[in-house]
Short mmCIF file of C-alpha atoms in Angstrom, two decimals:
data_model
loop_
_atom_site.label_atom_id
_atom_site.label_comp_id
_atom_site.label_asym_id
_atom_site.label_seq_id
_atom_site.Cartn_x
_atom_site.Cartn_y
_atom_site.Cartn_z
CA MET N 104 -20.47 18.65 16.37
CA LYS N 105 -18.71 16.38 13.84
CA GLU N 106 -21.58 13.90 13.90
CA ILE N 107 -24.08 16.71 13.24
CA VAL N 108 -22.08 17.90 10.26
CA LYS N 109 -21.56 14.39 8.91
CA LYS N 110 -25.27 13.53 8.99
CA ARG N 111 -26.58 16.81 7.61
CA VAL N 112 -24.16 17.59 4.80
CA LEU N 113 -23.48 14.20 3.26
CA ILE N 114 -25.90 14.46 0.33
CA PRO N 115 -25.27 18.14 -0.53
CA ILE N 116 -21.50 17.72 -0.42
CA ILE N 117 -21.80 14.76 -2.80
CA ALA N 118 -23.76 17.03 -5.11
CA ILE N 119 -21.05 19.69 -4.98
CA ALA N 120 -18.33 17.13 -5.72
CA LEU N 121 -20.28 15.74 -8.66
CA LEU N 122 -20.97 19.19 -10.05
CA ILE N 123 -17.33 20.22 -9.84
CA ALA N 124 -16.28 16.96 -11.46
CA GLY N 125 -18.44 17.71 -14.46
CA SER N 126 -21.24 15.26 -13.75
CA SER N 127 -22.95 13.56 -16.65
CA PHE N 128 -26.27 13.61 -14.84
CA LYS N 129 -27.63 16.67 -16.60
CA GLY N 130 -31.17 15.49 -16.01
CA ASP N 131 -30.59 15.78 -12.25
CA PHE N 132 -29.37 19.37 -12.45
CA PHE N 133 -32.37 20.70 -10.52
CA GLU N 134 -31.84 18.17 -7.73
CA ILE N 135 -28.13 19.04 -7.56
CA ALA N 136 -28.87 22.77 -7.45
CA LYS N 137 -31.51 22.16 -4.78
CA GLN N 138 -29.12 20.23 -2.55
CA ILE N 139 -26.38 22.83 -2.97
CA GLU N 140 -28.80 25.55 -1.90
CA ILE N 141 -29.90 23.52 1.13
CA PHE N 142 -26.32 22.95 2.14
CA THR N 143 -25.34 26.60 1.65
CA THR N 144 -28.16 27.83 3.89
CA LEU N 145 -27.48 25.10 6.47
CA PHE N 146 -23.79 25.92 6.60
CA LYS N 147 -24.47 29.64 6.93
CA GLU N 148 -27.08 29.24 9.70
CA LEU N 149 -24.95 26.73 11.59
CA ASN N 150 -21.91 29.01 11.69
CA MET N 151 -23.95 32.11 12.54
CA ASN N 152 -26.16 30.63 15.25
CA TYR N 153 -24.32 27.77 16.94
CA VAL N 154 -23.93 28.36 20.69
CA ASP N 155 -20.10 28.37 20.55
CA GLU N 156 -17.66 29.81 18.05
CA THR N 157 -17.19 27.55 15.04
CA ASN N 158 -14.34 27.18 12.60
CA PRO N 159 -15.90 27.10 9.10
CA ALA N 160 -12.77 25.64 7.48
CA GLU N 161 -12.58 22.79 9.99
CA LEU N 162 -16.30 22.07 9.69
CA MET N 163 -16.06 21.91 5.92
CA ASP N 164 -12.95 19.72 6.07
CA THR N 165 -14.77 17.31 8.43
CA ALA N 166 -17.85 17.27 6.20
CA ILE N 167 -15.88 16.52 3.04
CA LYS N 168 -13.72 13.81 4.60
CA ASN N 169 -16.68 12.06 6.25
CA MET N 170 -18.61 12.13 3.00
CA LEU N 171 -15.74 10.64 0.99
CA GLU N 172 -15.26 7.87 3.54
CA ASP N 173 -18.61 6.44 2.42
CA LEU N 174 -17.32 6.00 -1.14
CA ASP N 175 -13.91 4.29 -1.49
CA PRO N 176 -10.50 4.85 0.16
CA TYR N 177 -8.97 6.27 -3.02
CA THR N 178 -11.38 9.17 -3.56
CA LYS N 179 -9.88 12.01 -1.54
CA PHE N 180 -10.00 15.77 -1.12
CA LEU N 181 -6.53 17.27 -1.55
CA ASN N 182 -5.78 20.60 0.10
CA GLU N 183 -2.92 22.73 -1.23
CA GLN N 184 -0.28 20.80 0.73
CA ASP N 185 -1.78 17.48 -0.36
CA VAL N 186 -1.65 18.59 -3.99
CA GLU N 187 2.04 19.37 -3.65
CA SER N 188 2.74 16.00 -2.00
CA PHE N 189 0.80 14.27 -4.78
CA LYS N 190 2.99 15.96 -7.40
CA ILE N 191 6.17 15.04 -5.50
CA ASN N 192 5.11 11.41 -5.21
CA ASN N 193 4.52 11.16 -8.95
CA ALA N 194 7.66 13.07 -9.91
CA GLY N 195 9.93 11.14 -7.56
CA GLU N 196 11.80 14.29 -6.53
CA TYR N 197 11.54 16.67 -3.57
CA SER N 198 13.66 18.56 -1.08
CA GLY N 199 13.80 17.25 2.47
CA ILE N 200 15.53 14.84 4.85
CA GLY N 201 15.31 11.66 2.76
CA ALA N 202 13.32 9.26 4.91
CA VAL N 203 9.99 7.47 4.96
CA VAL N 204 8.05 8.69 7.99
CA ARG N 205 4.70 7.98 9.64
CA THR N 206 2.78 10.71 11.48
CA TYR N 207 0.98 10.13 14.77
CA LYS N 208 -0.86 12.49 17.11
CA ASP N 209 2.20 13.45 19.14
CA LYS N 210 5.16 12.19 17.12
CA VAL N 211 6.59 11.49 13.69
CA VAL N 212 8.28 8.08 13.46
CA ILE N 213 11.17 7.37 11.11
CA ILE N 214 10.16 4.25 9.18
CA GLU N 215 13.13 4.02 6.85
CA PRO N 216 16.03 6.45 6.26
CA TYR N 217 17.43 6.39 2.71
CA LYS N 218 21.09 5.42 2.62
CA GLY N 219 23.40 8.40 2.14
CA TYR N 220 20.66 11.02 2.42
CA PRO N 221 20.36 13.76 5.12
CA ALA N 222 18.46 11.76 7.77
CA ASP N 223 20.97 8.93 7.46
CA LYS N 224 23.93 11.32 7.58
CA ALA N 225 22.50 12.92 10.72
CA GLY N 226 22.33 9.51 12.42
CA LEU N 227 18.56 9.03 12.42
CA LYS N 228 17.42 5.40 12.49
CA ALA N 229 14.18 3.53 11.83
CA GLY N 230 12.11 3.61 15.01
CA ASP N 231 13.29 7.06 16.13
CA GLU N 232 10.29 9.07 17.38
CA ILE N 233 10.52 12.74 16.43
CA ILE N 234 8.74 14.83 19.07
CA LYS N 235 9.95 18.29 18.05
CA ILE N 236 10.92 19.94 14.74
CA GLY N 237 12.73 23.19 15.33
CA ASP N 238 10.85 24.91 18.14
CA ILE N 239 7.54 23.27 17.30
CA ALA N 240 6.30 20.27 19.30
CA ILE N 241 4.57 17.65 17.17
CA ALA N 242 1.79 17.38 19.77
CA ASP N 243 0.87 21.04 19.04
CA ILE N 244 0.36 20.43 15.31
CA LYS N 245 -3.03 19.21 14.15
CA ASP N 246 -2.17 17.83 10.70
CA ASP N 247 0.74 17.20 8.33
CA ALA N 248 3.51 17.53 10.93
CA ASP N 249 5.88 15.75 8.53
CA GLU N 250 5.61 18.73 6.15
CA LEU N 251 7.93 20.61 8.53
CA LEU N 252 10.69 18.19 7.55
CA LYS N 253 10.60 19.42 3.97
CA GLY N 254 12.22 22.64 2.87
CA ALA N 255 14.58 24.30 0.44
CA ASN N 256 17.93 22.74 -0.44
CA ASN N 257 20.83 23.57 1.89
CA THR N 258 18.56 24.64 4.74
CA SER N 259 18.85 22.94 8.12
CA VAL N 260 16.38 21.84 10.75
CA ASN N 261 16.94 20.80 14.35
CA ILE N 262 15.14 17.59 15.30
CA THR N 263 14.43 16.33 18.83
CA TYR N 264 13.65 12.63 18.97
CA VAL N 265 13.28 9.69 21.36
CA ARG N 266 15.31 6.51 20.82
CA GLN N 267 14.85 3.54 23.14
CA GLY N 268 13.47 5.82 25.86
CA GLU N 269 16.30 8.39 25.62
CA THR N 270 15.70 11.91 24.25
CA LYS N 271 18.27 13.09 21.71
CA SER N 272 18.64 15.86 19.14
CA THR N 273 20.38 16.33 15.81
CA THR N 274 20.60 18.83 12.99
CA VAL N 275 19.60 17.68 9.51
CA ASN N 276 20.70 19.56 6.39
CA ARG N 277 18.01 19.24 3.73
CA GLU N 278 18.94 18.14 0.22
CA SER N 279 17.27 17.36 -3.07
CA ILE N 280 15.87 13.84 -2.74
CA GLU N 281 15.38 11.56 -5.72
CA VAL N 282 13.09 8.60 -5.16
CA ASP N 283 14.12 5.86 -7.57
CA ALA N 284 11.44 3.75 -9.18
CA VAL N 285 14.10 1.06 -9.66
CA PRO N 286 16.19 1.05 -6.46
CA TYR N 287 18.10 -2.14 -7.35
CA TYR N 288 19.05 -4.38 -10.25
CA LYS N 289 21.73 -7.04 -10.54
CA MET N 290 22.78 -10.20 -12.31
CA ILE N 291 21.78 -13.52 -10.72
CA LYS N 292 24.33 -16.15 -11.67
CA GLU N 293 25.67 -15.89 -15.22
CA ASN N 294 22.58 -15.39 -17.42
CA THR N 295 19.66 -14.09 -15.33
CA GLY N 296 18.98 -10.45 -14.54
CA TYR N 297 16.95 -9.23 -11.56
CA ILE N 298 15.11 -5.87 -11.47
CA VAL N 299 13.22 -4.38 -8.51
CA LEU N 300 10.51 -1.94 -9.64
CA ALA N 301 9.32 -0.32 -6.40
CA LYS N 302 6.85 2.30 -7.64
CA PHE N 303 5.30 3.71 -10.79
CA ASN N 304 6.37 7.36 -10.67
CA LYS N 305 7.54 9.28 -13.75
CA LYS N 306 10.91 7.51 -13.64
CA ALA N 307 9.50 3.97 -13.80
CA THR N 308 9.77 3.26 -17.53
CA GLU N 309 13.05 5.10 -18.01
CA GLN N 310 14.76 3.35 -15.10
CA THR N 311 13.32 -0.09 -15.88
CA LYS N 312 14.48 0.24 -19.50
CA GLU N 313 17.94 1.34 -18.38
CA ALA N 314 18.20 -1.61 -15.98
CA LEU N 315 16.99 -4.04 -18.65
CA LEU N 316 19.49 -2.81 -21.25
CA ASN N 317 22.39 -2.83 -18.78
CA LEU N 318 21.58 -6.36 -17.67
CA LYS N 319 21.34 -7.54 -21.28
CA ASN N 320 24.74 -5.96 -21.93
CA ASP N 321 26.07 -7.89 -18.93
CA GLY N 322 24.87 -11.15 -20.49
CA ALA N 323 21.32 -11.52 -19.16
CA LYS N 324 19.27 -13.85 -21.31
CA LYS N 325 16.42 -14.14 -18.79
CA ILE N 326 14.77 -11.53 -16.54
CA ILE N 327 13.03 -11.49 -13.15
CA LEU N 328 10.92 -8.34 -12.59
CA ASP N 329 10.08 -7.90 -8.91
CA LEU N 330 6.82 -5.99 -8.26
CA ARG N 331 6.33 -7.19 -4.69
CA ASP N 332 5.18 -4.45 -2.30
CA ASN N 333 4.80 -2.04 -5.26
CA PRO N 334 1.63 -0.01 -4.47
CA GLY N 335 1.24 1.31 -8.02
CA GLY N 336 1.20 4.84 -9.38
CA LEU N 337 0.83 6.31 -12.84
CA LEU N 338 -1.28 4.40 -15.37
CA THR N 339 0.81 5.64 -18.30
CA GLU N 340 3.98 4.27 -16.70
CA ALA N 341 2.34 0.88 -16.21
CA ILE N 342 1.49 0.75 -19.92
CA ASN N 343 4.97 1.86 -20.97
CA VAL N 344 6.72 -0.64 -18.67
CA THR N 345 4.57 -3.41 -20.16
CA ASN N 346 5.53 -2.06 -23.59
CA LEU N 347 9.19 -2.88 -22.88
CA PHE N 348 8.31 -6.55 -23.31
CA ILE N 349 5.45 -6.56 -25.86
CA PRO N 350 5.09 -5.16 -29.41
CA LYS N 351 3.82 -1.74 -30.40
CA GLY N 352 0.06 -1.58 -30.93
CA GLU N 353 -0.86 -4.26 -28.35
CA LEU N 354 -3.87 -3.65 -26.08
CA VAL N 355 -2.73 -3.49 -22.44
CA VAL N 356 -5.65 -2.10 -20.47
CA THR N 357 -9.16 -0.72 -20.97
CA THR N 358 -10.89 1.75 -18.65
CA LYS N 359 -14.69 1.88 -18.33
CA SER N 360 -16.63 4.67 -16.66
CA LYS N 361 -20.13 6.15 -16.53
CA VAL N 362 -18.55 9.26 -18.09
CA LYS N 363 -17.94 8.45 -21.76
CA LYS N 364 -14.80 10.55 -22.13
CA PHE N 365 -13.07 8.36 -19.52
CA ASN N 366 -13.74 5.17 -21.51
CA ARG N 367 -10.46 4.36 -23.21
CA GLU N 368 -8.37 1.60 -24.69
CA TYR N 369 -4.67 1.91 -23.92
CA LYS N 370 -2.34 0.30 -26.44
CA THR N 371 1.43 0.24 -26.52
CA THR N 372 2.88 3.10 -28.58
CA ASN N 373 6.63 2.49 -28.49
CA GLN N 374 9.06 -0.03 -29.92
CA PRO N 375 9.77 -2.72 -27.28
CA VAL N 376 13.18 -3.57 -25.89
CA ASP N 377 12.77 -7.34 -26.06
CA THR N 378 9.64 -9.36 -26.89
CA GLU N 379 11.33 -12.77 -26.63
CA ILE N 380 13.47 -12.80 -23.49
CA PRO N 381 12.02 -15.25 -20.91
CA LEU N 382 10.36 -13.23 -18.15
CA VAL N 383 9.11 -13.97 -14.62
CA VAL N 384 7.20 -11.33 -12.66
CA LEU N 385 7.03 -11.51 -8.84
CA VAL N 386 3.94 -10.24 -6.99
CA ASN N 387 2.46 -10.44 -3.49
CA GLY N 388 -0.51 -9.15 -1.49
CA ARG N 389 0.94 -5.63 -1.45
CA SER N 390 1.37 -5.42 -5.22
CA ALA N 391 -1.46 -3.13 -6.31
CA SER N 392 -2.94 -1.00 -9.07
CA ALA N 393 -0.29 -0.29 -11.74
CA SER N 394 1.62 -3.38 -10.56
CA GLU N 395 -1.47 -5.43 -11.32
CA ILE N 396 -1.88 -3.85 -14.75
CA VAL N 397 1.67 -4.89 -15.65
CA SER N 398 1.54 -8.39 -14.10
CA GLY N 399 -2.06 -9.04 -15.15
CA SER N 400 -1.62 -8.00 -18.76
CA LEU N 401 1.72 -9.80 -19.17
CA GLN N 402 -0.07 -12.88 -17.84
CA ASP N 403 -3.05 -12.33 -20.17
CA LEU N 404 -0.74 -11.97 -23.16
CA ASP N 405 1.24 -15.08 -22.11
CA ARG N 406 4.37 -12.93 -22.10
CA ALA N 407 5.48 -13.75 -18.53
CA VAL N 408 5.04 -16.34 -15.81
CA ILE N 409 3.72 -14.79 -12.58
CA VAL N 410 5.23 -16.10 -9.32
CA GLY N 411 4.40 -15.26 -5.69
CA ALA N 412 1.04 -14.66 -4.02
CA ARG N 413 -2.32 -13.22 -5.09
CA SER N 414 -1.97 -9.46 -5.56
CA PHE N 415 -3.95 -6.83 -3.66
CA GLY N 416 -6.84 -6.42 -6.10
CA LYS N 417 -7.17 -2.71 -6.90
CA GLY N 418 -8.94 -2.31 -10.24
CA LEU N 419 -10.02 1.31 -9.78
CA VAL N 420 -8.60 4.31 -11.61
CA GLN N 421 -8.32 7.78 -10.05
CA ARG N 422 -7.88 11.17 -11.64
CA PRO N 423 -7.15 14.51 -9.91
CA LEU N 424 -9.76 17.16 -10.77
CA LYS N 425 -8.94 20.80 -10.08
CA LEU N 426 -11.12 22.68 -7.62
CA THR N 427 -10.86 26.27 -6.38
CA TYR N 428 -8.09 27.82 -4.25
CA GLY N 429 -5.46 25.33 -5.40
CA THR N 430 -7.29 22.27 -4.08
CA GLN N 431 -8.18 19.08 -5.95
CA LEU N 432 -10.51 16.12 -5.80
CA LYS N 433 -8.74 12.81 -6.48
CA VAL N 434 -11.74 10.82 -7.60
CA THR N 435 -12.30 7.26 -8.76
CA ILE N 436 -13.47 7.72 -12.35
CA SER N 437 -13.40 4.21 -13.78
CA ARG N 438 -12.50 0.56 -13.46
CA TYR N 439 -9.65 -0.89 -15.47
CA TYR N 440 -9.67 -4.18 -17.34
CA THR N 441 -6.49 -6.04 -18.28
CA ALA N 442 -5.77 -7.38 -21.77
CA SER N 443 -8.10 -10.39 -21.42
CA GLY N 444 -11.00 -8.17 -20.31
CA ARG N 445 -10.95 -8.98 -16.59
CA CYS N 446 -11.22 -6.48 -13.74
CA ILE N 447 -9.17 -7.56 -10.74
CA GLN N 448 -10.95 -5.32 -8.17
CA SER N 449 -11.19 -7.36 -4.96
CA LEU N 450 -13.34 -5.25 -2.61
CA ASP N 451 -16.85 -3.98 -3.39
CA TYR N 452 -16.98 -0.58 -1.69
CA TRP N 453 -20.59 -0.05 -2.79
CA ASN N 454 -21.82 -3.05 -0.82
CA ARG N 455 -20.94 -3.12 2.87
CA ASP N 456 -21.39 -5.62 5.69
CA GLU N 457 -23.11 -4.85 8.99
CA ASN N 458 -19.90 -3.23 10.28
CA GLY N 459 -19.56 -0.93 7.29
CA ASN N 460 -16.65 -2.85 5.75
CA ALA N 461 -16.44 -3.37 2.00
CA VAL N 462 -17.52 -6.84 0.90
CA LYS N 463 -14.80 -9.04 -0.59
CA ASN N 464 -15.52 -10.68 -3.92
CA THR N 465 -15.96 -14.45 -3.60
CA GLN N 466 -17.45 -15.26 -6.99
CA PHE N 467 -15.00 -15.09 -9.88
CA ARG N 468 -15.57 -15.23 -13.62
CA ASP N 469 -13.28 -17.08 -16.01
CA PHE N 470 -11.36 -15.39 -18.82
CA LYS N 471 -8.87 -16.66 -21.39
CA THR N 472 -5.30 -15.57 -22.04
CA LYS N 473 -3.97 -15.16 -25.57
CA ASN N 474 -2.99 -18.84 -25.61
CA GLY N 475 -6.29 -19.96 -24.06
CA ARG N 476 -5.16 -20.39 -20.44
CA LYS N 477 -7.81 -19.77 -17.77
CA VAL N 478 -7.52 -16.65 -15.60
CA GLN N 479 -10.08 -15.07 -13.29
CA ASP N 480 -11.31 -11.63 -12.30
CA GLY N 481 -12.39 -10.11 -9.03
CA GLY N 482 -9.58 -10.99 -6.66
CA GLY N 483 -6.23 -9.59 -7.73
CA VAL N 484 -3.78 -11.37 -10.01
CA LEU N 485 -3.41 -15.03 -9.07
CA PRO N 486 0.16 -16.24 -9.80
CA ASP N 487 0.90 -19.17 -12.08
CA ILE N 488 3.18 -20.49 -9.32
CA GLU N 489 2.26 -19.67 -5.71
CA ILE N 490 4.84 -19.19 -2.93
CA ALA N 491 3.69 -19.91 0.64
CA ALA N 492 5.96 -17.33 2.29
CA ALA N 493 4.56 -14.58 0.07
CA LYS N 494 0.94 -15.14 1.03
CA THR N 495 -0.91 -12.81 3.37
CA ASN N 496 -3.24 -13.74 6.23
CA PRO N 497 -5.24 -11.74 8.80
CA LEU N 498 -2.80 -12.39 11.67
CA THR N 499 0.29 -11.27 9.74
CA GLN N 500 -1.60 -8.24 8.42
CA ALA N 501 -2.62 -7.30 11.96
CA LEU N 502 0.97 -7.64 13.21
CA LEU N 503 2.10 -5.30 10.42
CA SER N 504 -0.76 -2.82 10.83
CA ASP N 505 -0.25 -2.57 14.59
CA ASN N 506 3.52 -2.05 14.06
CA VAL N 507 4.35 -5.10 16.20
CA ILE N 508 6.83 -6.43 13.64
CA PHE N 509 8.28 -2.93 13.15
CA ASP N 510 8.73 -2.31 16.90
CA TYR N 511 10.22 -5.77 17.46
CA ALA N 512 12.74 -5.14 14.65
CA THR N 513 13.73 -1.89 16.37
CA ASP N 514 14.45 -3.72 19.62
CA PHE N 515 16.28 -6.50 17.75
CA TYR N 516 18.55 -3.94 16.07
CA TYR N 517 19.67 -2.42 19.36
CA ASN N 518 20.14 -5.76 21.11
CA ASN N 519 21.93 -7.76 18.42
CA LYS N 520 24.91 -7.46 16.08
CA VAL N 521 24.94 -8.59 12.47
CA GLU N 522 28.25 -7.97 10.72
CA ASN N 523 27.56 -9.32 7.23
CA VAL N 524 24.26 -9.51 5.37
CA LEU N 525 24.99 -12.96 3.95
CA ASP N 526 25.78 -14.28 7.43
CA PHE N 527 22.37 -13.25 8.77
CA SER N 528 20.21 -16.10 10.00
CA TYR N 529 16.93 -15.74 11.87
CA LYS N 530 16.91 -18.73 14.22
CA ASP N 531 14.09 -20.60 15.97
CA SER N 532 15.25 -19.03 19.22
CA ASP N 533 14.75 -15.59 17.65
CA PHE N 534 11.20 -16.50 16.67
CA ALA N 535 10.58 -17.72 20.20
CA SER N 536 11.70 -14.30 21.47
CA PHE N 537 9.29 -12.68 19.02
CA LYS N 538 6.39 -14.74 20.39
CA ASN N 539 7.37 -13.69 23.90
CA TYR N 540 7.49 -10.06 22.70
CA VAL N 541 3.97 -10.37 21.27
CA SER N 542 2.62 -11.93 24.47
CA LYS N 543 3.92 -8.98 26.51
CA SER N 544 2.77 -6.30 24.06
CA ASN N 545 -0.61 -4.62 23.78
CA PHE N 546 -1.31 -6.45 20.53
CA ASP N 547 -5.00 -7.33 20.34
CA PHE N 548 -6.14 -9.51 17.47
CA GLU N 549 -9.81 -10.51 17.32
CA THR N 550 -10.65 -13.53 15.19
CA LYS N 551 -13.93 -13.90 13.31
CA ALA N 552 -14.96 -16.69 15.70
CA GLU N 553 -14.37 -14.46 18.74
CA LYS N 554 -16.29 -11.63 17.17
CA ALA N 555 -19.25 -13.89 16.36
CA LEU N 556 -19.31 -15.31 19.92
CA LYS N 557 -19.24 -11.87 21.48
CA GLU N 558 -22.05 -10.66 19.24
CA VAL N 559 -24.24 -13.65 20.12
CA MET N 560 -23.65 -13.37 23.85
CA SER N 561 -24.09 -9.61 23.96
CA GLY N 562 -27.39 -9.73 22.08
CA GLU N 563 -30.90 -10.20 23.42
CA ASP N 564 -30.74 -13.99 22.97
CA SER N 565 -27.98 -14.25 25.61
CA THR N 566 -30.59 -14.11 28.39
CA ILE N 567 -32.06 -17.39 27.15
CA PHE N 568 -28.89 -19.38 27.79
CA GLY N 569 -28.57 -18.83 31.53
CA ASN N 570 -25.53 -18.46 33.79
CA GLU N 571 -24.00 -21.88 33.08
CA VAL N 572 -23.77 -21.29 29.33
CA THR N 573 -22.56 -17.74 29.90
CA GLU N 574 -19.70 -18.99 32.07
CA GLN N 575 -18.79 -21.61 29.46
CA TYR N 576 -18.78 -18.91 26.84
CA LYS N 577 -16.39 -16.82 28.91
CA ALA N 578 -14.13 -19.82 29.46
CA LEU N 579 -14.13 -20.54 25.72
CA LEU N 580 -13.14 -16.95 24.92
CA LEU N 581 -10.34 -17.15 27.49
CA GLU N 582 -9.07 -20.40 25.95
CA MET N 583 -9.20 -18.88 22.47
CA GLU N 584 -7.14 -15.95 23.74
CA LYS N 585 -4.50 -18.31 25.16
CA ASN N 586 -4.29 -20.24 21.90
CA LYS N 587 -3.61 -17.16 19.79
CA LEU N 588 0.11 -17.58 20.35
CA LYS N 589 -0.16 -20.96 18.65
CA ALA N 590 -1.41 -19.15 15.56
CA LEU N 591 1.99 -17.46 15.38
CA ASP N 592 3.49 -20.92 14.82
CA LYS N 593 0.86 -21.73 12.20
CA TYR N 594 1.86 -18.70 10.15
CA LYS N 595 5.53 -18.80 11.07
CA VAL N 596 6.77 -18.88 7.45
CA GLU N 597 4.87 -15.72 6.45
CA ILE N 598 5.59 -13.86 9.69
CA GLN N 599 9.29 -14.73 9.67
CA LYS N 600 9.64 -13.44 6.11
CA ASN N 601 8.33 -10.04 7.22
CA LEU N 602 10.52 -10.07 10.33
CA GLU N 603 13.65 -10.84 8.33
CA ASP N 604 12.92 -8.09 5.81
CA GLU N 605 12.33 -5.48 8.50
CA ILE N 606 15.43 -6.47 10.48
CA LEU N 607 17.73 -6.57 7.44
CA LYS N 608 16.71 -3.04 6.41
CA ARG N 609 17.82 -1.83 9.85
CA PHE N 610 21.33 -3.19 9.47
CA PHE N 611 21.99 -3.01 5.72
CA TYR N 612 19.39 -0.68 4.15
CA ARG N 613 17.37 -1.69 1.08
CA GLU N 614 20.43 -2.67 -0.91
CA GLY N 615 21.47 -5.20 1.70
CA LEU N 616 17.95 -6.58 1.87
CA TYR N 617 17.96 -7.22 -1.88
CA ASP N 618 21.44 -8.79 -1.69
CA TYR N 619 20.08 -11.17 0.95
CA HIS N 620 17.02 -11.95 -1.18
CA LEU N 621 19.17 -13.01 -4.12
CA GLN N 622 20.63 -15.80 -1.98
CA ASN N 623 17.71 -16.70 0.28
CA ASP N 624 14.33 -15.55 -1.08
CA GLU N 625 12.08 -18.49 -2.00
CA ALA N 626 10.27 -16.62 -4.78
CA ILE N 627 13.51 -15.52 -6.45
CA MET N 628 15.01 -19.00 -6.19
CA THR N 629 11.80 -20.51 -7.64
CA ALA N 630 11.84 -17.99 -10.50
CA THR N 631 15.52 -18.65 -11.22
CA ALA N 632 14.97 -22.41 -11.32
CA LEU N 633 11.96 -21.98 -13.61
CA LEU N 634 13.91 -19.81 -16.05
CA ASN N 635 16.60 -22.48 -16.16
CA ASP N 636 13.99 -25.08 -17.14
CA ASN N 637 12.96 -24.06 -20.66
CA GLY N 638 10.44 -26.87 -21.00
CA LYS N 639 8.57 -26.10 -17.77
CA TYR N 640 8.56 -22.36 -18.54
CA ALA N 641 7.10 -22.96 -22.01
CA ASN N 642 4.52 -25.45 -20.74
CA ILE N 643 3.15 -22.97 -18.20
CA LEU N 644 2.58 -20.37 -20.92
CA LYS N 645 0.88 -22.94 -23.16
#
């Protein structure tokens, strides 16, 4: 049924979305109207005549979601609950249990409880699998099971969960939750301030400015702004955060769209806090969107040295457009270009490979910063100083995506004791236990070489090679599988960094993780050393 709907309604649904969005293709109005009429009659006849009872709402939801999947991952249909979650995410305030959660088919997993908030007070830990909220089993809920965790202030909810194979229950009293854009800032040594900017919600500029002023009052004469793992957020906040360090009237970002009204130049509009203080910005492969506007434009304007690893590469801008019945379409309306004129979009969603995956940009164009330094487009923000431990690779990404690192950290927490954050040390023996954990898990990572071999040998040409070659091929695949564990050693630095971060959050929350970073993080230590070398800092920006 879903395949029928997907194939037959793709074009008309696109037409509806474009019409609602106020399409500029007025010359195609007849074609749009035609496709809408075709879809309307199809949808009516399908629901009236199909052999079994249909659910019109579910069919439409499937049609819309399948259609949008063919565009880009940021263009989404938001139902009424999604709209509310979108507002909460941008505002940084909501009422609930105070934890990051991930929803699965039959459970909701606690990813990170916020220190001092209801989930933490009730004893919930990262890795706990919620199977029941109140009297409702998660397995009986089709979508948005985590919404049941939200509710009015001072209301309670009983939660049944599984921890290390044992079923437990607890009562959580909901509270007003404030999600800080700046969860941590502190002095490093006597003259360097460190600020973590974790997201670009409506509090981003206000809290970054407050942190900057407090650090300056404490004697900071140099600043490290940490945007690692920051997924982005509000465009206006990105511009205003940049404005803290550059003068009023400076061009930060330009947006370009096929719809003229979305073409805009965004310049700073406020008086800055400090345009002279030496500044280093930290980024990594999970720094995206608004994080890349800030880091990219500060790099283009030669206002900061960028340290870390190439950022994610999201140069697309979305805007929520109101639909009927309280729903919205969050649609990609334009590309953004940093101060030098470059777009850092990494994936081309409008050109796909044979597997339907977006093609990654491999050809980059050169641009010039304000001082004439070379920068490039098309692949995220490339740091001025790269840090090996901050880089991403397919194996580490797969370990994170498949929750192998997360699950290992859960087991580590319940089988080890760490009394003091500064005493924590992840030893070679610990990494050996991680490799053993991976070997016994269901983790399945297919390399490009394996994929290519399987495609060749499963195609029509495989009959040409005969049994001897086929057996050699199987032996080669088996040997490649055995050698995958060796790849863990190859990427040990990157993998261990992620392991340490996940483990430290279990014992000491985010605050403890940042305390540990100040003493042990390679990127922070590199940034601190750079800021203490005035000549090297100045030479990079020249």
